[in-house]
Short mmCIF file of C-alpha atoms in Angstrom, two decimals:
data_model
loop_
_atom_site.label_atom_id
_atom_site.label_comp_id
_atom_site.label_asym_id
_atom_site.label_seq_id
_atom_site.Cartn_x
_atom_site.Cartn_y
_atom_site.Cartn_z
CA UNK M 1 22.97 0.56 14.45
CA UNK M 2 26.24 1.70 13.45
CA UNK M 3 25.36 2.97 10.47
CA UNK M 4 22.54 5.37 12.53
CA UNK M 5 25.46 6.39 14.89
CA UNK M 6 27.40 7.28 12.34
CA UNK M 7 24.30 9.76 10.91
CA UNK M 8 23.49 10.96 13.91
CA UNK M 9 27.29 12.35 14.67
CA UNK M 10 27.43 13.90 10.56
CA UNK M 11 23.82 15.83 11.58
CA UNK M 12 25.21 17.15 15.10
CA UNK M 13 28.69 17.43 13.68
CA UNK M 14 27.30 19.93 10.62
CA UNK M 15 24.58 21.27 13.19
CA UNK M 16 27.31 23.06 15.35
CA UNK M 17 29.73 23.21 12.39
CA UNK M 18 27.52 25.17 10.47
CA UNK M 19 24.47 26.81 12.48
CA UNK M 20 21.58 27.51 9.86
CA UNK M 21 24.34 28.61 7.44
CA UNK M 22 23.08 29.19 3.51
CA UNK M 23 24.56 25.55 2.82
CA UNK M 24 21.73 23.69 4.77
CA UNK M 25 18.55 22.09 2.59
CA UNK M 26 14.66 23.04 2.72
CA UNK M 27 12.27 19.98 2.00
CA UNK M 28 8.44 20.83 2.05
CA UNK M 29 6.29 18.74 2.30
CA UNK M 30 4.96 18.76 -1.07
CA UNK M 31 8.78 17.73 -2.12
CA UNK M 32 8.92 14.84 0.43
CA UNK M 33 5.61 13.16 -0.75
CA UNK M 34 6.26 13.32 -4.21
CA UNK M 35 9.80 11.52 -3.28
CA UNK M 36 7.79 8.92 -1.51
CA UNK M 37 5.22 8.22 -4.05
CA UNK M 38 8.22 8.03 -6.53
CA UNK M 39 11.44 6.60 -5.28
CA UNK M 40 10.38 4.70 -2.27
CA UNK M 41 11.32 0.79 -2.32
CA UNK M 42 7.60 -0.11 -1.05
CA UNK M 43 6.02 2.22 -3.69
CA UNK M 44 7.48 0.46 -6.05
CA UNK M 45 7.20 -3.12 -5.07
CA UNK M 46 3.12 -2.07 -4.98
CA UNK M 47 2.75 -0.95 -8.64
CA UNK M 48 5.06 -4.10 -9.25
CA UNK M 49 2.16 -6.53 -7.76
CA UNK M 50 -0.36 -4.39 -9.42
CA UNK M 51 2.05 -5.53 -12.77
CA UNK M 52 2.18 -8.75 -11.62
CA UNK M 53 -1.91 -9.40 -11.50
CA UNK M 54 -1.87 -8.64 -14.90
CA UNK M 55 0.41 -11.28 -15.96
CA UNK M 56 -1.41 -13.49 -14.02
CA UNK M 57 -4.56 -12.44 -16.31
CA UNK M 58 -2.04 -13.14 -19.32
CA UNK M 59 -1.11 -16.79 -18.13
CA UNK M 60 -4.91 -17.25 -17.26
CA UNK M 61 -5.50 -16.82 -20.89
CA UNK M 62 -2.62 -19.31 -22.33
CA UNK M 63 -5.14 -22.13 -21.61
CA UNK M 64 -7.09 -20.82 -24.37
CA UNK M 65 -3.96 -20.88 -26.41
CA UNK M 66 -3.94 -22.86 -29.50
CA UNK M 67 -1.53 -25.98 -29.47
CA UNK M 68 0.40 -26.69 -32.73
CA UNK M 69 2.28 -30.45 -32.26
CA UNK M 70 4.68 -32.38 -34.42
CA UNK M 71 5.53 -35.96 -34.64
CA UNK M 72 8.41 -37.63 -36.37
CA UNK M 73 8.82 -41.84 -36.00
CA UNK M 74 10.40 -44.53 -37.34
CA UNK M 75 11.00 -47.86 -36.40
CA UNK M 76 13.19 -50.59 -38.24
CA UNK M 77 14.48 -53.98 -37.32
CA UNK M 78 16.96 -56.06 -38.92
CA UNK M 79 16.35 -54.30 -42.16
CA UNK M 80 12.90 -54.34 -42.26
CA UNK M 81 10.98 -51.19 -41.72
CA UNK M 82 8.31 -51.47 -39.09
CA UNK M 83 6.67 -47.99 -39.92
CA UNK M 84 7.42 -44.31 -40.25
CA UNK M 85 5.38 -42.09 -39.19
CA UNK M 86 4.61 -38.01 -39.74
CA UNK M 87 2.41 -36.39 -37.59
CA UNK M 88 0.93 -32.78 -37.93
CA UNK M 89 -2.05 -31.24 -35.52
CA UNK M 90 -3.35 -28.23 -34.16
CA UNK M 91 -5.30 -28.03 -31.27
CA UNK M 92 -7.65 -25.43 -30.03
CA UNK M 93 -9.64 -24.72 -26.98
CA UNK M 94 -12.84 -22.62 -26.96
CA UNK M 95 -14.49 -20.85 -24.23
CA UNK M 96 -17.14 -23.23 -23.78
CA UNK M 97 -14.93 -26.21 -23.27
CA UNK M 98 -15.15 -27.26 -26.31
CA UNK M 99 -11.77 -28.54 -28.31
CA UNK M 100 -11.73 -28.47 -32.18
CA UNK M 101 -8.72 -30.57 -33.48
CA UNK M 102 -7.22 -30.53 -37.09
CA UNK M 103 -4.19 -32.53 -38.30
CA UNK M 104 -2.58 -34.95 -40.52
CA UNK M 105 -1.02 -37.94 -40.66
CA UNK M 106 1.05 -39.94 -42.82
CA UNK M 107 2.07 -43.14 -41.91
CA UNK M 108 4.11 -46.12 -43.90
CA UNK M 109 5.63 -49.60 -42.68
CA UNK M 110 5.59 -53.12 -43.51
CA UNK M 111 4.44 -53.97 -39.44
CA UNK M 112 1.07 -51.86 -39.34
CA UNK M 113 -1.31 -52.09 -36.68
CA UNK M 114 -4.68 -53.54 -38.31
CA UNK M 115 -6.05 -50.18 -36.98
CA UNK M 116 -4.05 -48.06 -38.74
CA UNK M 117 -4.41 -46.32 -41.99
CA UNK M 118 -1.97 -46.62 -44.05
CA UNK M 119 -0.69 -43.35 -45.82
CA UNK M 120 -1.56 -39.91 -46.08
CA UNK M 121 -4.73 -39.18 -43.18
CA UNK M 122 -6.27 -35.59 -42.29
CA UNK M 123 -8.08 -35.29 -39.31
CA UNK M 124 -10.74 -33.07 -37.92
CA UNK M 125 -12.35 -33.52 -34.82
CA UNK M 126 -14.31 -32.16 -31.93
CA UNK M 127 -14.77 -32.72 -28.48
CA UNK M 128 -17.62 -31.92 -26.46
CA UNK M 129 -18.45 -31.94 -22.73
CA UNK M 130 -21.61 -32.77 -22.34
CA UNK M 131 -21.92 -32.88 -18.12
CA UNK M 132 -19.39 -31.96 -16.07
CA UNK M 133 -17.00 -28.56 -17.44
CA UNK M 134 -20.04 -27.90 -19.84
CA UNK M 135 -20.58 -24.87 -18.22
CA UNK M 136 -17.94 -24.05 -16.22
CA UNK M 137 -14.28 -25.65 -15.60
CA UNK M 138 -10.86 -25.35 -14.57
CA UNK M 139 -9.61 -23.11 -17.65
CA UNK M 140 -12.55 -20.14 -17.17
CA UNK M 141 -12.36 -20.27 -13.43
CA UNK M 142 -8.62 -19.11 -13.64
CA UNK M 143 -8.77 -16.43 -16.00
CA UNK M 144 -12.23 -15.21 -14.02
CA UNK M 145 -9.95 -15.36 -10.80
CA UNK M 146 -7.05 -14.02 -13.03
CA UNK M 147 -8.99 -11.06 -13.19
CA UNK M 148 -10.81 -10.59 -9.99
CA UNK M 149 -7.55 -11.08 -8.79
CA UNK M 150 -6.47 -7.74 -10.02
CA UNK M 151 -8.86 -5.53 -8.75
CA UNK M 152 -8.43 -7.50 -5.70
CA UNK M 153 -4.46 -6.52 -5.92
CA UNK M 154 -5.41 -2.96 -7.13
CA UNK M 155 -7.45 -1.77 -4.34
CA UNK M 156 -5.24 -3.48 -1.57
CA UNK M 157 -2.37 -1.53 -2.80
CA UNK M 158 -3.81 1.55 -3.10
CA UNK M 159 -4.71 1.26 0.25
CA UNK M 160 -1.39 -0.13 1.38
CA UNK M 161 0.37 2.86 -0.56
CA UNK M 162 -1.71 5.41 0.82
CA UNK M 163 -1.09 3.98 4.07
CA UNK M 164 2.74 4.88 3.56
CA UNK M 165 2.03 8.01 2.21
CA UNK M 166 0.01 8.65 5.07
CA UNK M 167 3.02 7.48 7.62
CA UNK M 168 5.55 9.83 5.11
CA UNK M 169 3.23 12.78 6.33
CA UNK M 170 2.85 12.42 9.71
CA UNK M 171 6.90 11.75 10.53
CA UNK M 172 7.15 14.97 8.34
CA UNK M 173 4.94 16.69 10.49
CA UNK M 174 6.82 15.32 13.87
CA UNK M 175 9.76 16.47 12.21
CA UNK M 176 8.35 20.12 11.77
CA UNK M 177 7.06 19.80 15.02
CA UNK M 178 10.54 18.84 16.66
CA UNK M 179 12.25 21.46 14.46
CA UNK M 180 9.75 24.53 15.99
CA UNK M 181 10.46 23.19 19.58
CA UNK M 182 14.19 23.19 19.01
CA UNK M 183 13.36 26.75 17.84
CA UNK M 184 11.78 28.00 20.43
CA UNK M 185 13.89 26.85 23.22
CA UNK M 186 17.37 28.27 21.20
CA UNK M 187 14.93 31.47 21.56
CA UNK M 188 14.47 31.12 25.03
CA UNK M 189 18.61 30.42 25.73
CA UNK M 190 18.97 33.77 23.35
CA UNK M 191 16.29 35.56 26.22
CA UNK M 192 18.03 34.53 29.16
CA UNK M 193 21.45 35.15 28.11
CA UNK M 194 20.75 38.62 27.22
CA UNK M 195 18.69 38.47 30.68
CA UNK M 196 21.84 37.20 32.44
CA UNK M 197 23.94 39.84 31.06
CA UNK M 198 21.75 42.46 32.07
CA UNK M 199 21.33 40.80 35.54
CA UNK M 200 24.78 40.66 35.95
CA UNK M 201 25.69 44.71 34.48
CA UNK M 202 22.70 45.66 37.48
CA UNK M 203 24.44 43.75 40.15
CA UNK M 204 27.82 45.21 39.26
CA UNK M 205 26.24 49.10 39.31
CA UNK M 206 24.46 47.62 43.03
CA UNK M 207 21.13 47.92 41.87
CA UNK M 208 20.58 44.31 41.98
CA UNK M 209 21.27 41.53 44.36
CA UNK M 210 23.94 39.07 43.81
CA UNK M 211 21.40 35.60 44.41
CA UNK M 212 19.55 37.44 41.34
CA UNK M 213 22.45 36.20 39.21
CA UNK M 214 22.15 32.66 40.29
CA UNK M 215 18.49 32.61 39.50
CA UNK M 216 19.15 34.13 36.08
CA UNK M 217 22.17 31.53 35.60
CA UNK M 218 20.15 28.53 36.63
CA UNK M 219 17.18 29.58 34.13
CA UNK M 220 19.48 30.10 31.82
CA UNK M 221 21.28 26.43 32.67
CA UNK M 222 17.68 25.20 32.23
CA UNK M 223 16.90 26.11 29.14
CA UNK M 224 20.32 25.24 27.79
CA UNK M 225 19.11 21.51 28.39
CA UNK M 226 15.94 21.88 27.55
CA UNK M 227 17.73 23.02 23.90
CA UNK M 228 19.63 19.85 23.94
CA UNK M 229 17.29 17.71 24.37
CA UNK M 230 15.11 19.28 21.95
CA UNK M 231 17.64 19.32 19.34
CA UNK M 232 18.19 15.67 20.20
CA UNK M 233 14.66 15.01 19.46
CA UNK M 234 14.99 16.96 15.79
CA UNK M 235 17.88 14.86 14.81
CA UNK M 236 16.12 11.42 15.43
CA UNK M 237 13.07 12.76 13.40
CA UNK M 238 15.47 13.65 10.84
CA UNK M 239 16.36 10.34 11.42
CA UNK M 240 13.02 8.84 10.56
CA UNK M 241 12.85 10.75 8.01
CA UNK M 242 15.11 10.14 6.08
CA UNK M 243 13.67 6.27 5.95
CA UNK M 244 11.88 7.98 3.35
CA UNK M 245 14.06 8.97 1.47
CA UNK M 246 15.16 7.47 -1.83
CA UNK M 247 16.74 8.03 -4.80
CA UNK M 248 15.50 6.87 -8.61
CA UNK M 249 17.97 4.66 -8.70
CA UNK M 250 16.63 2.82 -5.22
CA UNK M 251 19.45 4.12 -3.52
CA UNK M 252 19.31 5.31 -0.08
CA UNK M 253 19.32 9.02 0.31
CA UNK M 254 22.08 9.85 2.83
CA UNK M 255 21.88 13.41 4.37
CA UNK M 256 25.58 15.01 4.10
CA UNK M 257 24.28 18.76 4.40
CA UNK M 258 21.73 20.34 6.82
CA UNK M 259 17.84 19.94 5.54
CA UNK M 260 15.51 21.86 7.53
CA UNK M 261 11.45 22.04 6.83
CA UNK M 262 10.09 23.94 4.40
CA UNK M 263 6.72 24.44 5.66
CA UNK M 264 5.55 25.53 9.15
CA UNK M 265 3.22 24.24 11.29
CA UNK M 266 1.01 27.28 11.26
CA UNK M 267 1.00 27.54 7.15
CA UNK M 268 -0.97 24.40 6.77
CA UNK M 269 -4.31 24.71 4.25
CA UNK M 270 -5.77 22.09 6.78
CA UNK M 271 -6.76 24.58 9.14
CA UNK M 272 -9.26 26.28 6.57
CA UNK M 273 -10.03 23.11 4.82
CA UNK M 274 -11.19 20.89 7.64
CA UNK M 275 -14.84 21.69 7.63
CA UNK M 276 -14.92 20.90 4.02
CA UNK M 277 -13.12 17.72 4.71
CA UNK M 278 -15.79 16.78 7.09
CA UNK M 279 -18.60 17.55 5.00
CA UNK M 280 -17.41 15.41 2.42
CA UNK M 281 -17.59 12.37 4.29
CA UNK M 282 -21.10 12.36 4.91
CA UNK M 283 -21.58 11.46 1.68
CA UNK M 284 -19.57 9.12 1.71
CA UNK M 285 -20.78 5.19 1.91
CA UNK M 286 -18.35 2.82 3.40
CA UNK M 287 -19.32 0.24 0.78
CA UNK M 288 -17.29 2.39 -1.85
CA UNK M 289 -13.86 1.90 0.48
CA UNK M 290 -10.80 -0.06 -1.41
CA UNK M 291 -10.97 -2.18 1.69
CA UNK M 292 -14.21 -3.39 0.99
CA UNK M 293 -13.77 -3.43 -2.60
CA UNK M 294 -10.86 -6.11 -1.55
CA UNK M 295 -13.41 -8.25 -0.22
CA UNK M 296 -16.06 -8.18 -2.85
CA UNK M 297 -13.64 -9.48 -5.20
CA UNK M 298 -12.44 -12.03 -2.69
CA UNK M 299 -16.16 -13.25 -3.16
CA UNK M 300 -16.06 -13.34 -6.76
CA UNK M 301 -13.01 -15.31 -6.52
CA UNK M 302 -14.19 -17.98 -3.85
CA UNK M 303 -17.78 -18.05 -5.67
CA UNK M 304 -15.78 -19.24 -8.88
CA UNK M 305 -14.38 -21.60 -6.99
CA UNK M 306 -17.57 -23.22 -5.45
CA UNK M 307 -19.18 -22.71 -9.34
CA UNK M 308 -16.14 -24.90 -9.77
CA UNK M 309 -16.36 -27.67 -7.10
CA UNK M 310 -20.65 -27.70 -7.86
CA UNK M 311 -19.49 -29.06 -11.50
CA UNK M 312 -17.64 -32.21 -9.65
CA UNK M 313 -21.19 -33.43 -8.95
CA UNK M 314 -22.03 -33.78 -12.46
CA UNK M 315 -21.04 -36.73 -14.12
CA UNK M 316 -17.86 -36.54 -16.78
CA UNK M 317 -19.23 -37.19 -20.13
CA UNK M 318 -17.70 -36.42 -23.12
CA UNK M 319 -18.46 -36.62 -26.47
CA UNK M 320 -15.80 -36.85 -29.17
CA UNK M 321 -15.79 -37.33 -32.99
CA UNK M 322 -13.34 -37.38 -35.89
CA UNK M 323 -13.67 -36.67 -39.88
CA UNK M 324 -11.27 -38.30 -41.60
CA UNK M 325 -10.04 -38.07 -45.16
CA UNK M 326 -7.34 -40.03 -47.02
CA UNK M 327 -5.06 -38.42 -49.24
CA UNK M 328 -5.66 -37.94 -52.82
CA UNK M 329 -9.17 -38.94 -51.99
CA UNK M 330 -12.11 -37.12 -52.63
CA UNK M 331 -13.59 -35.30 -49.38
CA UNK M 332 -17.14 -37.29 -48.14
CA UNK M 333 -18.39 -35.44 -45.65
CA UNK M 334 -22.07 -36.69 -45.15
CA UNK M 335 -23.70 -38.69 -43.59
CA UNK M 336 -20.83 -37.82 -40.61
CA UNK M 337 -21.86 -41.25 -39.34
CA UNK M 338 -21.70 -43.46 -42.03
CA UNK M 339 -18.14 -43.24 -43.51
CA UNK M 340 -14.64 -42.06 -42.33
CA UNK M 341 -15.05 -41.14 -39.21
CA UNK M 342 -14.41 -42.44 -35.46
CA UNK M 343 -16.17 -40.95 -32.40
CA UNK M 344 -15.90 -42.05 -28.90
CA UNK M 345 -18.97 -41.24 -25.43
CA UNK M 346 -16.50 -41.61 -22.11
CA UNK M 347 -18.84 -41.98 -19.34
CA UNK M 348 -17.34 -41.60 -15.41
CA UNK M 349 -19.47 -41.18 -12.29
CA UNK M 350 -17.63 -41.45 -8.94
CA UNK M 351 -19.84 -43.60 -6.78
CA UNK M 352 -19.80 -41.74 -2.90
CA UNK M 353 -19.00 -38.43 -4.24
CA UNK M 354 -17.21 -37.66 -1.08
CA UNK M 355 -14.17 -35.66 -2.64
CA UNK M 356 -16.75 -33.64 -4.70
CA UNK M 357 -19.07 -33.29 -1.06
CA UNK M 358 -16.24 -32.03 1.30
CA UNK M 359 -14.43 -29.66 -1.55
CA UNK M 360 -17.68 -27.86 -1.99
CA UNK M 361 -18.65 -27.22 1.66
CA UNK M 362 -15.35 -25.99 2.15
CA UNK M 363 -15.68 -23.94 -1.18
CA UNK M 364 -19.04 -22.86 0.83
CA UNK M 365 -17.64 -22.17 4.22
CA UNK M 366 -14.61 -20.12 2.57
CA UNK M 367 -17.28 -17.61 1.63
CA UNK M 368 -18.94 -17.41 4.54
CA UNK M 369 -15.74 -16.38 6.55
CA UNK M 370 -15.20 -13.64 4.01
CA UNK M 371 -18.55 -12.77 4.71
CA UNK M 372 -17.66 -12.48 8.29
CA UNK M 373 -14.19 -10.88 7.05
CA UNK M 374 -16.33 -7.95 5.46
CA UNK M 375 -18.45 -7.01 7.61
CA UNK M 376 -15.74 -6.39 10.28
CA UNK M 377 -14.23 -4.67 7.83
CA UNK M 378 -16.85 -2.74 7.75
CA UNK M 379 -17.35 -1.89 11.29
CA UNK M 380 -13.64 -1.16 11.94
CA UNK M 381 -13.72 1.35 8.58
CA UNK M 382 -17.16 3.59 10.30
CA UNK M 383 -15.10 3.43 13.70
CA UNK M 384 -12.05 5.01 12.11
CA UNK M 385 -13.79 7.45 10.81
CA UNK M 386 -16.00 8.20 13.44
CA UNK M 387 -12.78 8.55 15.61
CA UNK M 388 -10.66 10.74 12.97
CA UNK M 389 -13.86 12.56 12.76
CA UNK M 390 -13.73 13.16 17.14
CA UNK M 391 -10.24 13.55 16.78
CA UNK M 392 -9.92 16.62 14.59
CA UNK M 393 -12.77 18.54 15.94
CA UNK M 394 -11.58 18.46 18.98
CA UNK M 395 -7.88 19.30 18.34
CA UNK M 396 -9.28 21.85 16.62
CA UNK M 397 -11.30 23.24 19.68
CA UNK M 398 -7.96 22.38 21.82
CA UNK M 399 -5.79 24.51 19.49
CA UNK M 400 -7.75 27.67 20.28
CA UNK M 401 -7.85 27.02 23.57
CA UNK M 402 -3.99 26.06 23.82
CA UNK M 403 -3.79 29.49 21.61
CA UNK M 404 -5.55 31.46 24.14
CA UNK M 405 -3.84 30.59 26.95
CA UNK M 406 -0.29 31.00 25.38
CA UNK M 407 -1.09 34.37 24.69
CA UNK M 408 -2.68 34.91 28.25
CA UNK M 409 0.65 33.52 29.80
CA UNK M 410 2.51 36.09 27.73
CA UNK M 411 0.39 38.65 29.39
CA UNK M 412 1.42 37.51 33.00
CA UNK M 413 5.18 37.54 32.06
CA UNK M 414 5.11 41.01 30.31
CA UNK M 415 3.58 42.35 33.06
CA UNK M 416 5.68 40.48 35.31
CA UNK M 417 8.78 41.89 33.49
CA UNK M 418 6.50 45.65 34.19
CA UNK M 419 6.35 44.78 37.59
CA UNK M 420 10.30 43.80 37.92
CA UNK M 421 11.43 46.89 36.35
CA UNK M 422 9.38 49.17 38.61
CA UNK M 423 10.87 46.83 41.57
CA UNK M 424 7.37 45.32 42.03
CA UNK M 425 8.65 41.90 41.60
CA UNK M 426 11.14 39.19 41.69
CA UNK M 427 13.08 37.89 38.85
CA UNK M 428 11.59 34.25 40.59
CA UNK M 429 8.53 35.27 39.29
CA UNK M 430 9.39 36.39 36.13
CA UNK M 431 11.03 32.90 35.47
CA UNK M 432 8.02 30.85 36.75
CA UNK M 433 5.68 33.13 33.89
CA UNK M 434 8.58 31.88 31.70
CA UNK M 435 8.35 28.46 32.30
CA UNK M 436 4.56 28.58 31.65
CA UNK M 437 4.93 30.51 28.62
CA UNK M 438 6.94 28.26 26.95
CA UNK M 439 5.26 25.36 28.02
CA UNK M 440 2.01 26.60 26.87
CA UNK M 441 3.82 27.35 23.42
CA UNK M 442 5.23 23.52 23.48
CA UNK M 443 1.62 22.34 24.20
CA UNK M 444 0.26 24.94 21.26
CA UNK M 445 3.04 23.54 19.24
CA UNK M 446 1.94 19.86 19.75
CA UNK M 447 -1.96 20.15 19.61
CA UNK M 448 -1.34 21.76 16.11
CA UNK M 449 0.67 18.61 15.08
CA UNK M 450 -1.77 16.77 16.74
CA UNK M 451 -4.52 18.52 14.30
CA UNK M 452 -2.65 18.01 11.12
CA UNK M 453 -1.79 14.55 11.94
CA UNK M 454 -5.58 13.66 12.26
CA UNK M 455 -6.19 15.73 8.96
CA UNK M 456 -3.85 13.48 7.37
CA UNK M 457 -5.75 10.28 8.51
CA UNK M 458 -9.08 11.46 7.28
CA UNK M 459 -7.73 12.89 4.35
CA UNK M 460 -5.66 9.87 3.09
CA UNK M 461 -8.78 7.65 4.51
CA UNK M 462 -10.35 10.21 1.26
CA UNK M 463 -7.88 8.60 -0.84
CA UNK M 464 -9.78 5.15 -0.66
CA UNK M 465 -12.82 5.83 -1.42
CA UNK M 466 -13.46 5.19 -5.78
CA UNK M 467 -16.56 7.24 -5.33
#
């Protein structure tokens, strides 16, 4: 809070310090997004999930990674040695679930198992699921979730970063908005001052009575507020502005000179561009939106799952065999079942199932809220754009209406001020045409931000469509 305090006294301080002196900044618009997209801490932290998901792939994949294992042993008691023992093997997983094993083994002692083989043994060996994991387990449901994962993270931040770019724009435009007002009530205090003047030259020659001054001073007075407090309102825009802005080095961008808009309200493309804008959303299905792209690969990933859970109702049987050749020894490879080799059938069933039972209804009912997740989704998606769809057509109905009767009010008061000169009027008058005049500007000013604002909604809402 201090820290805001402090900016807001530097901006007044080098407001009335300076005026619009050649020191002060521009920023368009143009500028200020790019900064955003570039610099701006949740920007970044986006693309760094979207770099994330993709090590996640890269993990996914390490439990296809080939194992390579060593083994060094020895054992000796009282001088006699019990064995030592060399051991050499590679292990590596396959797609299908399938492990294929190679090694070698060398093992000498005095104390031997009866099992054991004494010397020099290579090994290769296989192991085969022949149930359960056959056709899908543990290791291919990450690396499918590893990368459904990723689009997943993809589309959501897309959407979250054109969210924020969408935000960026619209305080932009409030700041342009703010900046205008402030500029058209120093314009009025510039009127009535040389109004004042006048007023007061006429009373001093007699041609004008002296309460005339008073109602030029209090105009004058009122304006001189309204300027305040529309400068006030600039600076805390400023102020939310410059939330957005960053430098590369993620270092907060302090304002120590005068910025001021680059761009104007009335210079926007939007105003010529809206129609198209509109057209191209008829065309556009709301099946193709990042936000429902999030969902369908939420699917994927909880259908994986139940594929998953489904395989813990299949009983775990697994097949394994080994080949085994001595050292020195000539290789005898067939019949595999009729000399060095070992193989092993592991058979488990759980009895109730009830694990397997309640993990794959809840594998089932996960889907079914994301089901329910989408198609809200969905509904709130063709409201939005129904409503940014209401909300710029009629803005831009209300800005030529808000146009017309600006210019209409600057009728009355010219004629007014026609009127007052011929000594037709009252400078009352003129002031009350005033007051409408500029409050029918304000309201022009605001309908137009009020247009681009609800540009920038359907045109960012574009922005997350892949089609």
């Amino acid at each position: 809070m201090k820290k805001q305090n402090k900016a807001l006294f530097i901006l007044i301080f080098f407001f009335f310090q300076y005026g619009t002196a050649q020191d002060s900044l521009t920023l368009s618009a143009q500028e200020f997004i790019s900064i955003v997209k570039n610099y701006h801490p949740l920007a970044m932290k986006y693309q760094l999930q979207n770099k994330i998901a993709h090590s996640e792939i890269t993990r996914a994949r390490g439990g296809f990674d080939p194992v390579l294992s060593g083994k060094l042993g020895e054992k000796n008691i009282d001088g006699t040695p019990y064995y030592r023992q060399k051991n050499l093997e590679l292990g590596i997983p396959t797609w299908y679930g399938i492990d294929i094993t190679a090694g070698y083994n060398h093992l000498e002692g005095e104390k031997l198992n009866s099992s054991d083989t004494k010397g020099g043994l290579y090994s290769f060996g296989i192991s085969v699921p022949l149930a359960k994991n056959l056709l899908y387990d543990k290791r291919r449901a990450m690396l499918d979730q590893a990368k459904f994962a990723l689009k997943m993270t993809e589309a959501e931040q897309s959407v979250l970063t054109n969210e924020l770019l969408l935000e960026a724009e619209n305080t932009y435009w409030e700041w342009v908005q703010n900046f205008e007002i402030y500029q058209l009530q120093a314009k009025a205090v510039e009127i009535n001052r040389k109004r004042l003047h006048l007023i007061k030259k006429t009373f001093e020659y007699g041609e004008r009575a002296a309460i005339d001054t008073v109602e030029a001073q209090s105009q004058l007075q009122s304006f001189e507020l309204k300027q305040k407090e529309a400068y006030l309102n600039f600076i805390k825009s400023t102020q939310q502005l410059q939330l957005f802005l960053w430098k590369d080095n993620r270092e907060i961008y302090e304002i120590t000179q005068l910025i001021y808009p680059g761009d104007n309200l009335s210079d926007h493309s939007a105003y010529s561009d809206f129609e198209f804008l509109l057209r191209e959303f008829r065309n556009k299905e709301v099946n193709n939106h990042l936000s429902i792209l999030y969902y369908n690969q939420k699917h994927y990933i909880l259908e994986s799952e139940r594929r998953l859970k489904w395989q813990s109702f299949l009983p775990k049987l697994d097949f394994m065999y080994n080949f085994f050749n001595k050292e020195n020894y000539p290789s005898d490879y067939l019949p595999l079942f009729d000399n060095n080799f070992q193989y092993g059938l592991k058979l488990e069933i759980p009895v109730f199932q009830r694990e397997a039972k309640a993990n794959y209804q809840m594998a089932k009912m996960k889907i079914e809220q994301n089901s329910f997740d989408t198609q809200l989704k969905k509904r709130e998606l063709d409201i939005k754009i129904e409503t940014y769809k209401n909300e710029l057509t009629n803005y831009q109905i209300q800005i030529s209406l808000s146009q017309n009767n600006f210019v209409n009010y600057q009728k009355l008061l010219t004629a007014e001020e026609t009127k007052y000169s011929n000594g037709e009027s009252s400078l009352f008058l003129i002031n009350s045409r005033e007051n409408k005049m500029i409050d029918a500007q304000e309201k022009f000013i605001s309908v137009r931000t009020k247009f681009l604002k609800s540009y920038n909604k359907l045109k960012w809402m574009k922005e997350n469509f892949t089609l």
